[in-house]
Amino acid sequence: MRIWMRPKVRVGGRYRMDEGEIEVDSIEPIGLPDITPELARESGFLGVLDLLRVAKHGKGDNIYLIRFHYVPRVGGLRC
């Protein structure tokens, strides 16, 4: 989840991360009531406040739920 003025990634886009990339599967605008403790835990956070501290990036107050998957690099090449 990210809080931005507008999405800064696009569905199908790949973005470098560690030894691979993440590929964006979906971007969904959501509201504050949609941010549940279950969503926070599913996203790898201890709770809602922990998630919100990380989700805020610069200006903006639009909330986007971004789903993605990791694409590892094998021998320097993408899978």
Tab-separated table of N, CA, C and O in Angstrom:
chain	number	residue	atom	x	y	z
A	1	MET	N	0.831	-1.162	0.000
A	1	MET	CA	0.000	0.000	0.000
A	1	MET	C	0.882	1.233	0.000
A	1	MET	O	1.922	1.249	0.636
A	2	ARG	N	0.445	2.263	-0.719
A	2	ARG	CA	1.158	3.524	-0.766
A	2	ARG	C	0.161	4.666	-0.714
A	2	ARG	O	-0.968	4.554	-1.199
A	3	ILE	N	0.577	5.768	-0.122
A	3	ILE	CA	-0.221	6.983	-0.083
A	3	ILE	C	0.513	8.013	-0.931
A	3	ILE	O	1.596	8.473	-0.576
A	4	TRP	N	-0.075	8.346	-2.062
A	4	TRP	CA	0.530	9.245	-3.044
A	4	TRP	C	-0.520	10.224	-3.554
A	4	TRP	O	-1.715	10.045	-3.335
A	5	MET	N	-0.080	11.217	-4.331
A	5	MET	CA	-1.014	12.108	-5.020
A	5	MET	C	-1.640	11.357	-6.191
A	5	MET	O	-2.810	11.521	-6.495
A	6	ARG	N	-0.818	10.525	-6.865
A	6	ARG	CA	-1.265	9.694	-7.986
A	6	ARG	C	-0.341	8.474	-8.038
A	6	ARG	O	0.765	8.516	-7.495
A	7	PRO	N	-0.753	7.398	-8.682
A	7	PRO	CA	0.114	6.207	-8.737
A	7	PRO	C	1.464	6.528	-9.378
A	7	PRO	O	1.547	7.265	-10.356
A	8	LYS	N	2.523	5.972	-8.805
A	8	LYS	CA	3.875	6.176	-9.327
A	8	LYS	C	4.428	4.911	-9.965
A	8	LYS	O	5.586	4.858	-10.336
A	9	VAL	N	3.580	3.903	-10.061
A	9	VAL	CA	3.920	2.657	-10.747
A	9	VAL	C	2.763	2.339	-11.685
A	9	VAL	O	1.704	2.945	-11.600
A	10	ARG	N	2.981	1.370	-12.583
A	10	ARG	CA	1.901	0.988	-13.498
A	10	ARG	C	1.771	-0.532	-13.519
A	10	ARG	O	2.749	-1.256	-13.289
A	11	VAL	N	0.564	-0.992	-13.773
A	11	VAL	CA	0.319	-2.431	-13.866
A	11	VAL	C	1.165	-2.995	-14.997
A	11	VAL	O	1.225	-2.434	-16.089
A	12	GLY	N	1.862	-4.077	-14.711
A	12	GLY	CA	2.754	-4.706	-15.688
A	12	GLY	C	4.170	-4.161	-15.636
A	12	GLY	O	5.077	-4.757	-16.201
A	13	GLY	N	4.365	-3.033	-14.947
A	13	GLY	CA	5.699	-2.457	-14.829
A	13	GLY	C	6.587	-3.302	-13.929
A	13	GLY	O	6.113	-3.936	-12.988
A	14	ARG	N	7.874	-3.339	-14.249
A	14	ARG	CA	8.853	-4.051	-13.427
A	14	ARG	C	9.826	-3.042	-12.838
A	14	ARG	O	10.283	-2.144	-13.535
A	15	TYR	N	10.135	-3.232	-11.557
A	15	TYR	CA	10.972	-2.296	-10.823
A	15	TYR	C	12.047	-3.078	-10.071
A	15	TYR	O	11.739	-4.048	-9.375
A	16	ARG	N	13.303	-2.653	-10.243
A	16	ARG	CA	14.428	-3.367	-9.629
A	16	ARG	C	14.336	-3.366	-8.119
A	16	ARG	O	13.957	-2.387	-7.504
A	17	MET	N	14.744	-4.506	-7.541
A	17	MET	CA	14.734	-4.673	-6.098
A	17	MET	C	15.695	-5.789	-5.751
A	17	MET	O	15.563	-6.895	-6.283
A	18	ASP	N	16.645	-5.506	-4.899
A	18	ASP	CA	17.620	-6.507	-4.459
A	18	ASP	C	18.197	-7.272	-5.650
A	18	ASP	O	18.721	-6.682	-6.563
A	19	GLU	N	18.031	-8.567	-5.645
A	19	GLU	CA	18.592	-9.426	-6.693
A	19	GLU	C	17.562	-9.801	-7.741
A	19	GLU	O	17.650	-10.848	-8.368
A	20	GLY	N	16.570	-8.962	-7.929
A	20	GLY	CA	15.523	-9.249	-8.905
A	20	GLY	C	14.686	-8.019	-9.148
A	20	GLY	O	15.170	-6.895	-9.075
A	21	GLU	N	13.429	-8.249	-9.417
A	21	GLU	CA	12.501	-7.160	-9.693
A	21	GLU	C	11.148	-7.496	-9.081
A	21	GLU	O	10.862	-8.656	-8.798
A	22	ILE	N	10.317	-6.474	-8.918
A	22	ILE	CA	8.917	-6.714	-8.615
A	22	ILE	C	8.124	-6.320	-9.848
A	22	ILE	O	8.489	-5.383	-10.558
A	23	GLU	N	7.080	-7.083	-10.136
A	23	GLU	CA	6.186	-6.768	-11.244
A	23	GLU	C	4.811	-6.448	-10.660
A	23	GLU	O	4.257	-7.245	-9.891
A	24	VAL	N	4.259	-5.296	-11.008
A	24	VAL	CA	2.983	-4.842	-10.461
A	24	VAL	C	1.842	-5.602	-11.141
A	24	VAL	O	1.732	-5.603	-12.365
A	25	ASP	N	1.011	-6.249	-10.325
A	25	ASP	CA	-0.138	-7.008	-10.815
A	25	ASP	C	-1.411	-6.160	-10.854
A	25	ASP	O	-2.231	-6.307	-11.757
A	26	SER	N	-1.587	-5.291	-9.851
A	26	SER	CA	-2.794	-4.465	-9.811
A	26	SER	C	-2.565	-3.244	-8.926
A	26	SER	O	-1.726	-3.257	-8.034
A	27	ILE	N	-3.335	-2.188	-9.217
A	27	ILE	CA	-3.356	-0.970	-8.404
A	27	ILE	C	-4.820	-0.647	-8.185
A	27	ILE	O	-5.588	-0.511	-9.134
A	28	GLU	N	-5.207	-0.537	-6.908
A	28	GLU	CA	-6.607	-0.293	-6.576
A	28	GLU	C	-6.708	0.866	-5.591
A	28	GLU	O	-6.102	0.811	-4.519
A	29	PRO	N	-7.450	1.931	-5.943
A	29	PRO	CA	-7.664	2.997	-4.962
A	29	PRO	C	-8.547	2.462	-3.837
A	29	PRO	O	-9.540	1.775	-4.097
A	30	ILE	N	-8.166	2.744	-2.598
A	30	ILE	CA	-8.951	2.308	-1.437
A	30	ILE	C	-9.092	3.482	-0.473
A	30	ILE	O	-8.422	4.499	-0.618
A	31	GLY	N	-9.938	3.328	0.514
A	31	GLY	CA	-10.140	4.341	1.536
A	31	GLY	C	-9.540	3.908	2.859
A	31	GLY	O	-9.228	2.730	3.062
A	32	LEU	N	-9.401	4.845	3.770
A	32	LEU	CA	-8.846	4.554	5.085
A	32	LEU	C	-9.593	3.421	5.801
A	32	LEU	O	-8.953	2.567	6.426
A	33	PRO	N	-10.935	3.347	5.708
A	33	PRO	CA	-11.644	2.244	6.366
A	33	PRO	C	-11.275	0.860	5.809
A	33	PRO	O	-11.501	-0.152	6.466
A	34	ASP	N	-10.724	0.821	4.590
A	34	ASP	CA	-10.329	-0.461	3.983
A	34	ASP	C	-9.032	-1.010	4.572
A	34	ASP	O	-8.688	-2.168	4.335
A	35	ILE	N	-8.309	-0.186	5.314
A	35	ILE	CA	-7.031	-0.611	5.881
A	35	ILE	C	-7.306	-1.293	7.220
A	35	ILE	O	-7.451	-0.650	8.244
A	36	THR	N	-7.391	-2.595	7.167
A	36	THR	CA	-7.728	-3.401	8.343
A	36	THR	C	-6.469	-4.024	8.941
A	36	THR	O	-5.430	-4.102	8.275
A	37	PRO	N	-6.553	-4.485	10.173
A	37	PRO	CA	-5.422	-5.211	10.753
A	37	PRO	C	-5.035	-6.434	9.905
A	37	PRO	O	-3.858	-6.747	9.762
A	38	GLU	N	-6.025	-7.088	9.300
A	38	GLU	CA	-5.748	-8.251	8.450
A	38	GLU	C	-4.946	-7.844	7.217
A	38	GLU	O	-3.988	-8.526	6.832
A	39	LEU	N	-5.320	-6.722	6.578
A	39	LEU	CA	-4.581	-6.231	5.414
A	39	LEU	C	-3.159	-5.863	5.815
A	39	LEU	O	-2.210	-6.171	5.093
A	40	ALA	N	-3.003	-5.231	6.959
A	40	ALA	CA	-1.662	-4.864	7.443
A	40	ALA	C	-0.795	-6.110	7.626
A	40	ALA	O	0.349	-6.147	7.167
A	41	ARG	N	-1.325	-7.125	8.279
A	41	ARG	CA	-0.559	-8.360	8.496
A	41	ARG	C	-0.267	-9.068	7.173
A	41	ARG	O	0.843	-9.556	6.955
A	42	GLU	N	-1.252	-9.113	6.274
A	42	GLU	CA	-1.052	-9.721	4.948
A	42	GLU	C	0.067	-9.007	4.190
A	42	GLU	O	0.794	-9.622	3.414
A	43	SER	N	0.207	-7.716	4.445
A	43	SER	CA	1.226	-6.901	3.778
A	43	SER	C	2.581	-6.957	4.482
A	43	SER	O	3.524	-6.287	4.068
A	44	GLY	N	2.669	-7.722	5.570
A	44	GLY	CA	3.948	-7.912	6.259
A	44	GLY	C	4.211	-6.949	7.402
A	44	GLY	O	5.352	-6.820	7.859
A	45	PHE	N	3.181	-6.282	7.898
A	45	PHE	CA	3.341	-5.324	8.988
A	45	PHE	C	2.708	-5.849	10.264
A	45	PHE	O	1.848	-6.724	10.231
A	46	LEU	N	3.132	-5.275	11.397
A	46	LEU	CA	2.591	-5.699	12.681
A	46	LEU	C	1.146	-5.251	12.866
A	46	LEU	O	0.355	-5.922	13.510
A	47	GLY	N	0.810	-4.088	12.307
A	47	GLY	CA	-0.535	-3.555	12.439
A	47	GLY	C	-0.740	-2.364	11.532
A	47	GLY	O	0.150	-1.983	10.756
A	48	VAL	N	-1.911	-1.744	11.655
A	48	VAL	CA	-2.293	-0.638	10.786
A	48	VAL	C	-1.347	0.551	10.937
A	48	VAL	O	-0.903	1.131	9.940
A	49	LEU	N	-1.014	0.946	12.153
A	49	LEU	CA	-0.131	2.102	12.348
A	49	LEU	C	1.242	1.869	11.747
A	49	LEU	O	1.819	2.768	11.127
A	50	ASP	N	1.755	0.672	11.901
A	50	ASP	CA	3.050	0.307	11.316
A	50	ASP	C	2.994	0.437	9.790
A	50	ASP	O	3.890	1.011	9.168
A	51	LEU	N	1.922	-0.053	9.181
A	51	LEU	CA	1.746	0.041	7.727
A	51	LEU	C	1.655	1.503	7.280
A	51	LEU	O	2.297	1.910	6.319
A	52	LEU	N	0.871	2.305	7.987
A	52	LEU	CA	0.680	3.709	7.603
A	52	LEU	C	1.979	4.510	7.677
A	52	LEU	O	2.209	5.388	6.855
A	53	ARG	N	2.834	4.209	8.645
A	53	ARG	CA	4.125	4.905	8.749
A	53	ARG	C	4.978	4.690	7.505
A	53	ARG	O	5.680	5.580	7.059
A	54	VAL	N	4.925	3.500	6.943
A	54	VAL	CA	5.731	3.156	5.767
A	54	VAL	C	5.041	3.595	4.473
A	54	VAL	O	5.702	3.965	3.505
A	55	ALA	N	3.723	3.588	4.454
A	55	ALA	CA	2.969	3.834	3.219
A	55	ALA	C	3.020	5.279	2.734
A	55	ALA	O	2.903	5.537	1.546
A	56	LYS	N	3.203	6.229	3.629
A	56	LYS	CA	3.178	7.652	3.258
A	56	LYS	C	4.492	8.026	2.585
A	56	LYS	O	5.557	7.891	3.153
A	57	HIS	N	4.400	8.471	1.331
A	57	HIS	CA	5.580	8.871	0.553
A	57	HIS	C	5.355	10.266	-0.005
A	57	HIS	O	4.678	10.431	-1.017
A	58	GLY	N	5.905	11.281	0.646
A	58	GLY	CA	5.777	12.643	0.136
A	58	GLY	C	4.372	13.185	0.272
A	58	GLY	O	3.609	12.802	1.147
A	59	LYS	N	4.031	14.085	-0.632
A	59	LYS	CA	2.703	14.700	-0.623
A	59	LYS	C	1.656	13.694	-1.077
A	59	LYS	O	1.962	12.714	-1.723
A	60	GLY	N	0.443	14.021	-0.773
A	60	GLY	CA	-0.657	13.201	-1.257
A	60	GLY	C	-1.395	12.521	-0.139
A	60	GLY	O	-0.833	12.234	0.908
A	61	ASP	N	-2.679	12.262	-0.392
A	61	ASP	CA	-3.472	11.534	0.579
A	61	ASP	C	-4.401	10.525	-0.085
A	61	ASP	O	-5.367	10.079	0.495
A	62	ASN	N	-4.092	10.176	-1.348
A	62	ASN	CA	-4.806	9.099	-2.031
A	62	ASN	C	-4.134	7.779	-1.668
A	62	ASN	O	-2.919	7.662	-1.722
A	63	ILE	N	-4.938	6.798	-1.323
A	63	ILE	CA	-4.413	5.507	-0.868
A	63	ILE	C	-4.581	4.487	-1.989
A	63	ILE	O	-5.672	4.334	-2.535
A	64	TYR	N	-3.491	3.785	-2.306
A	64	TYR	CA	-3.512	2.772	-3.362
A	64	TYR	C	-3.034	1.442	-2.799
A	64	TYR	O	-1.976	1.365	-2.180
A	65	LEU	N	-3.816	0.398	-3.026
A	65	LEU	CA	-3.403	-0.957	-2.692
A	65	LEU	C	-2.728	-1.517	-3.934
A	65	LEU	O	-3.347	-1.645	-4.991
A	66	ILE	N	-1.446	-1.804	-3.807
A	66	ILE	CA	-0.652	-2.271	-4.942
A	66	ILE	C	-0.270	-3.734	-4.688
A	66	ILE	O	0.366	-4.043	-3.682
A	67	ARG	N	-0.682	-4.591	-5.582
A	67	ARG	CA	-0.312	-6.022	-5.487
A	67	ARG	C	0.757	-6.296	-6.527
A	67	ARG	O	0.695	-5.788	-7.653
A	68	PHE	N	1.746	-7.086	-6.137
A	68	PHE	CA	2.870	-7.373	-7.022
A	68	PHE	C	3.452	-8.727	-6.691
A	68	PHE	O	3.108	-9.330	-5.668
A	69	HIS	N	4.315	-9.214	-7.556
A	69	HIS	CA	5.046	-10.444	-7.273
A	69	HIS	C	6.518	-10.212	-7.589
A	69	HIS	O	6.871	-9.333	-8.365
A	70	TYR	N	7.351	-11.011	-6.947
A	70	TYR	CA	8.802	-10.901	-7.080
A	70	TYR	C	9.281	-11.755	-8.246
A	70	TYR	O	8.853	-12.902	-8.403
A	71	VAL	N	10.153	-11.198	-9.075
A	71	VAL	CA	10.745	-11.923	-10.201
A	71	VAL	C	12.249	-11.995	-9.940
A	71	VAL	O	12.950	-10.996	-10.065
A	72	PRO	N	12.761	-13.173	-9.533
A	72	PRO	CA	14.188	-13.279	-9.227
A	72	PRO	C	15.037	-13.258	-10.498
A	72	PRO	O	14.561	-13.587	-11.595
A	73	ARG	N	16.276	-12.870	-10.324
A	73	ARG	CA	17.238	-12.948	-11.436
A	73	ARG	C	18.021	-14.242	-11.278
A	73	ARG	O	18.430	-14.594	-10.188
A	74	VAL	N	18.209	-14.930	-12.373
A	74	VAL	CA	18.968	-16.179	-12.361
A	74	VAL	C	20.172	-15.967	-13.260
A	74	VAL	O	20.011	-15.725	-14.469
A	75	GLY	N	21.365	-16.023	-12.707
A	75	GLY	CA	22.577	-15.849	-13.512
A	75	GLY	C	22.629	-14.492	-14.211
A	75	GLY	O	23.140	-14.376	-15.309
A	76	GLY	N	22.054	-13.449	-13.568
A	76	GLY	CA	22.065	-12.123	-14.151
A	76	GLY	C	20.959	-11.885	-15.156
A	76	GLY	O	20.827	-10.806	-15.700
A	77	LEU	N	20.129	-12.919	-15.427
A	77	LEU	CA	19.031	-12.778	-16.384
A	77	LEU	C	17.708	-12.871	-15.667
A	77	LEU	O	17.574	-13.554	-14.664
A	78	ARG	N	16.706	-12.203	-16.196
A	78	ARG	CA	15.366	-12.318	-15.635
A	78	ARG	C	14.761	-13.660	-15.964
A	78	ARG	O	15.021	-14.229	-17.008
A	79	CYS	N	13.904	-14.140	-15.079
A	79	CYS	CA	13.175	-15.390	-15.326
A	79	CYS	C	11.951	-15.110	-16.144
A	79	CYS	O	11.362	-14.097	-16.089
